[in-house]
Coordinates of C-alpha atoms in Angstrom, one line a residue:
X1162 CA -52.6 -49.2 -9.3
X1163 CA -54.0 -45.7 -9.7
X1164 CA -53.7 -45.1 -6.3
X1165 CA -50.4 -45.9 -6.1
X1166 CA -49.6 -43.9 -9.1
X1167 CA -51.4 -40.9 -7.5
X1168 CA -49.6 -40.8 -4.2
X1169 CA -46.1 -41.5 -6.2
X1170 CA -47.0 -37.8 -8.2
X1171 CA -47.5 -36.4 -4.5
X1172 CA -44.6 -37.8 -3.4
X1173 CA -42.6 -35.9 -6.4
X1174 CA -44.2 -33.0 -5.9
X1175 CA -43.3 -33.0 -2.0
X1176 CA -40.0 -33.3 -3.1
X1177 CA -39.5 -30.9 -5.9
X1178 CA -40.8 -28.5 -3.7
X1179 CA -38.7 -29.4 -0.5
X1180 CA -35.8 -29.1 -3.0
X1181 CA -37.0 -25.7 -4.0
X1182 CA -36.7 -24.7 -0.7
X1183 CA -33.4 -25.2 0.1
X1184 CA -32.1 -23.8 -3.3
X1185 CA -33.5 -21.0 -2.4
X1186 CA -32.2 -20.6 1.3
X1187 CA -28.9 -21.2 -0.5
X1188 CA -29.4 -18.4 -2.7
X1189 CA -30.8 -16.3 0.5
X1190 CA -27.6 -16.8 2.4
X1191 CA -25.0 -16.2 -1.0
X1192 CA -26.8 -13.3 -1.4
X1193 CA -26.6 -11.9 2.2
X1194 CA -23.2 -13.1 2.2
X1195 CA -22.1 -11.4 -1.1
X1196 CA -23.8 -8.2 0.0
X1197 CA -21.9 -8.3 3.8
X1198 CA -20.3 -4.8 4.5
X1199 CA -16.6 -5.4 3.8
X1200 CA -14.3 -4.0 6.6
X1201 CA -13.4 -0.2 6.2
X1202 CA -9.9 0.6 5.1
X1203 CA -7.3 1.5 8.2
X1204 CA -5.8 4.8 8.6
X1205 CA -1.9 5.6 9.5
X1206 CA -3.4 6.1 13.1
X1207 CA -4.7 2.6 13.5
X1208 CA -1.4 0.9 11.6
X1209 CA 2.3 1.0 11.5
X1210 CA 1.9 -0.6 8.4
X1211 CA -0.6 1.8 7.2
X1212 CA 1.9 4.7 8.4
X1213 CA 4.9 3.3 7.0
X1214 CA 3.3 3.3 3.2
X1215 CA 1.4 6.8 3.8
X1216 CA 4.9 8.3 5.3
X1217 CA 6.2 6.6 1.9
X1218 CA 4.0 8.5 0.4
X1219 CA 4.2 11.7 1.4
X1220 CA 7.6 12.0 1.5
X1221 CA 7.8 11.4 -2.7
X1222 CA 5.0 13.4 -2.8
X1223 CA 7.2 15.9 -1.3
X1224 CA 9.9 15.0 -3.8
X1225 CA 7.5 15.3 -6.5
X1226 CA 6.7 19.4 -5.7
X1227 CA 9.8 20.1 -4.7
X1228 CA 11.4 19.3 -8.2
X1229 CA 8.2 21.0 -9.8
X1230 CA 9.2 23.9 -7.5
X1231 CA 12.8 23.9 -8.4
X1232 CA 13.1 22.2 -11.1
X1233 CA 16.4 21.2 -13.6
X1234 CA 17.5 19.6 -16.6
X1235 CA 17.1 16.2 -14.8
X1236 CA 13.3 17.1 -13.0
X1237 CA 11.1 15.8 -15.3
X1238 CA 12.6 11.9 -15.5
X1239 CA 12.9 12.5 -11.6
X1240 CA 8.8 13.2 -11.6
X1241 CA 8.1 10.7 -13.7
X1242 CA 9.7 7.7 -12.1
X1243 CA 8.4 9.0 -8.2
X1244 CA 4.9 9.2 -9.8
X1245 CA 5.3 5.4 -10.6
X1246 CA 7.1 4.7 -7.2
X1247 CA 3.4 6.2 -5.7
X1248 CA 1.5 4.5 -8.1
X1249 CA 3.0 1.2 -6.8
X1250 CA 2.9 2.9 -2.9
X1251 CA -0.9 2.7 -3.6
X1252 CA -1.0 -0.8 -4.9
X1253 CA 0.5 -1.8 -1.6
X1254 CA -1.7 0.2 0.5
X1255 CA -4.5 -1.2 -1.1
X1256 CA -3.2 -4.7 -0.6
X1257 CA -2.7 -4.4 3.4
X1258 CA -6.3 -3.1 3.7
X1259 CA -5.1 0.4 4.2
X1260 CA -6.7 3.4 3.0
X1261 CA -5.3 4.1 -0.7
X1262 CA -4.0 7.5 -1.7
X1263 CA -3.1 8.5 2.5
X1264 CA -0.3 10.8 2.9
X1265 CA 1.8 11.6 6.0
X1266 CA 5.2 13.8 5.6
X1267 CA 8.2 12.2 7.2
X1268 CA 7.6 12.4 11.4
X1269 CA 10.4 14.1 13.3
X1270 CA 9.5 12.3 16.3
X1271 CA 11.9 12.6 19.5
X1272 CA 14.6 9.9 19.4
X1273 CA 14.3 6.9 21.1
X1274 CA 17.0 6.4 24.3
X1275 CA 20.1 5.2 23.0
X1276 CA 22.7 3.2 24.9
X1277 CA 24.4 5.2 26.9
X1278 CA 27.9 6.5 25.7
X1279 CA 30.6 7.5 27.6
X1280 CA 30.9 10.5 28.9
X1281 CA 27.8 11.4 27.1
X1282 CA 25.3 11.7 29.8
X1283 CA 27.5 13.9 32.3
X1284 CA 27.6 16.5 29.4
X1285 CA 23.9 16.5 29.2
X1286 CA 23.1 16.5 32.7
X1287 CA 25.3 19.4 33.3
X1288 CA 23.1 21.6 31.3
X1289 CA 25.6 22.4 28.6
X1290 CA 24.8 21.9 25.2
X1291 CA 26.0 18.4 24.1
X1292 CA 28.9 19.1 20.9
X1293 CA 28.2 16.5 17.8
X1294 CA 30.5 13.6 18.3
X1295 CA 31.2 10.6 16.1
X1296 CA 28.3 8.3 18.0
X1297 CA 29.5 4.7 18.5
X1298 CA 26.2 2.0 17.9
X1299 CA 25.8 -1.5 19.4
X1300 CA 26.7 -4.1 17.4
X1301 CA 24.2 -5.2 15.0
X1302 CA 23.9 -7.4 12.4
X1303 CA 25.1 -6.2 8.7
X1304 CA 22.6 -7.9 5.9
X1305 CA 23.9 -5.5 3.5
X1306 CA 27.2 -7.5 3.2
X1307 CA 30.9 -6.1 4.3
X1308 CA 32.5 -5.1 7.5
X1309 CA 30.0 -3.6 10.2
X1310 CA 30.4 0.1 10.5
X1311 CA 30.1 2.5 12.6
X1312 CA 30.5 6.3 12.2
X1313 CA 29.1 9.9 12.9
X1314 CA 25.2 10.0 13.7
X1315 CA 23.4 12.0 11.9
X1316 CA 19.6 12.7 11.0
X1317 CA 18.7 12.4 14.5
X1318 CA 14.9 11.6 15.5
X1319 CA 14.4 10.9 11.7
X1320 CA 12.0 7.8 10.9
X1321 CA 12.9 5.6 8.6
X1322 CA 10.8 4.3 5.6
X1323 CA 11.1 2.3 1.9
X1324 CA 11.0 4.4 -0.9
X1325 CA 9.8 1.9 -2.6
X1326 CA 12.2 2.0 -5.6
X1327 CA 13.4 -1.6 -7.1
X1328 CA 17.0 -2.4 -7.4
X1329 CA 20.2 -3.1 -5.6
X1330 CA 20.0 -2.3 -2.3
X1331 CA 20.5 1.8 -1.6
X1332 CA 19.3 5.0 -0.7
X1333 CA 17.9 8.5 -1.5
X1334 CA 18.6 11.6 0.6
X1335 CA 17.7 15.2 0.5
X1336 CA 20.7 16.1 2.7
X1337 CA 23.5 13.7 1.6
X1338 CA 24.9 13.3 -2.0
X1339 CA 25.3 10.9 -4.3
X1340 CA 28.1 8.3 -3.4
X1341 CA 27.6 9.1 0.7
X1342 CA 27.5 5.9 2.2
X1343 CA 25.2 5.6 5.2
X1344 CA 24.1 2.9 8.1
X1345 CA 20.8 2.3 8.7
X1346 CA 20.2 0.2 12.0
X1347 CA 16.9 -0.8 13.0
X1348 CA 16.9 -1.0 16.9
X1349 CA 13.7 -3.3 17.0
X1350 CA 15.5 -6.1 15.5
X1351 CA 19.2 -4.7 15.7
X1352 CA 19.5 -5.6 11.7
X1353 CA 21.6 -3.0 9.7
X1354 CA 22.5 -2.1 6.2
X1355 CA 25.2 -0.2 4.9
X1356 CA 24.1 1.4 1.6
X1357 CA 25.2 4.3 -0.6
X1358 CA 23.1 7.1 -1.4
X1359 CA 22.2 7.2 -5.3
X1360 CA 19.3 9.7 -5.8
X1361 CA 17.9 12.8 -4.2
X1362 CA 14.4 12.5 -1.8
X1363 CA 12.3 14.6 0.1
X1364 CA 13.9 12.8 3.6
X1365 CA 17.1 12.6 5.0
X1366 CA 17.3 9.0 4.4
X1367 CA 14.9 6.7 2.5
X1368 CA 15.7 2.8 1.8
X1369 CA 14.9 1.5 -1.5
X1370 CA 13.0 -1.7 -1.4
X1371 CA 15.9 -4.2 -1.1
X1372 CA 17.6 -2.0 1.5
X1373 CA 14.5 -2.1 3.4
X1374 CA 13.8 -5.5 3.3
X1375 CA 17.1 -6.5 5.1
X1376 CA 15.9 -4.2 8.1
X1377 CA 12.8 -4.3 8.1
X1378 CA 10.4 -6.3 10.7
X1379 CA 7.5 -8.5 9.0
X1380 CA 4.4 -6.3 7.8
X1381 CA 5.8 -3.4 8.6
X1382 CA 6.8 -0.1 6.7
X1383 CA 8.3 2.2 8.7
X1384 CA 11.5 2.1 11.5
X1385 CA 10.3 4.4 14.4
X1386 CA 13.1 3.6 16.2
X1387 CA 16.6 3.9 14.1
X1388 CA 20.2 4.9 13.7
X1389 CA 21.5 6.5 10.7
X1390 CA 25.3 7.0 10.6
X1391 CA 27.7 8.5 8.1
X1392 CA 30.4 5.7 7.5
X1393 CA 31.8 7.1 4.6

């Protein structure tokens, strides 16, 4: 009976210490896990994404020191509600593993070939300088509700990107005033919105959220390739 008793406390033992074992790998492998190198933030080089929220950025960043440069009766509330806008910006950045706090000002890139319009390539290849013309754009959807428009071009080689102000769908501008009612088309997805211009920017045409969302293509923040038109 002893002897049976004996080997029954080895028995335990074995066990309690097998079981020790593997706890402990457990805990090994949590702890290596838990102290894994997470992946480094991306930069506006390596993302649209990432470029689309540091454009955002920098262009109310521009805002911001341009009413601090100039400022009026109206600056101050101005300031204040763009320093939320970038507060949120971050937020966002942070979210889409992007580096936080990246700024870019608003690229002036060359713009993307159009369709061609009539007439409109002759001029060009003639060598004469090409007069501004009302510029006619394929048809594209309208999300932003009423008849499609379609009316003088303007801002051209302009990017566009969210301001990331809430609300009805609409738009800031630094070149257009309030009550200007523009079309945005995104030629990546031919989707277009019709808004009116409500505030002032540091860009020639920034969406706020809602706007943006009608034209914009999943996980990405910025239109490289767009037409902005004048329609009223």
């Amino acid at each position: 009976m002893s002897r049976r008793r004996t080997l029954g406390t080895k028995k335990k033992i074995a066990l309690l210490v097998s079981a020790a074992t593997v706890a402990g790998g457990g805990a090994f492998v949590m702890a290596s896990t838990s102290n894994a190198t997470p992946p480094a933030p991306k930069s506006a080089a390596e993302s649209t994404a990432c470029l689309g929220l540091a454009t955002a950025l920098g262009n109310n960043q521009k805002f911001i020191a341009d009413q601090q440069a100039n400022p009026d009766a109206q600056s101050e509330a101005r300031i204040a509600n763009r320093q939320a806008v970038i507060e949120e910006i971050k937020r966002k950045q942070e979210a889409s593993g992007c580096a936080v706090g990246e700024s870019a000002q608003d690229s002036q890139a060359a713009q993307p070939s159009q369709p061609a319009q009539g007439g409109q390539q002759g001029g060009q290849q003639g060598g004469g300088a090409q007069p501004s013309q009302p510029a006619q754009s394929a048809p594209a959807e309208n999300p932003g509700g009423g008849a499609a428009a379609s009316g003088q071009q303007v801002c051209n080689g302009s990017t566009v990107t969210l301001s990331g102000e809430d609300g009805a769908p609409a738009a800031s501008s630094n070149q257009f005033p309030a009550g200007t009612k523009l079309k945005v088309t995104n030629l990546d997805n031919n989707k277009s919105t019709t808004v009116e211009v409500t505030s002032v920017s540091g860009s020639c045409v920034l969406l706020n959220n809602a706007a943006f969302e009608q034209v914009r293509e999943p996980g990405k923040f910025l239109i490289r390739r767009a037409v902005i038109e004048k329609v009223g």
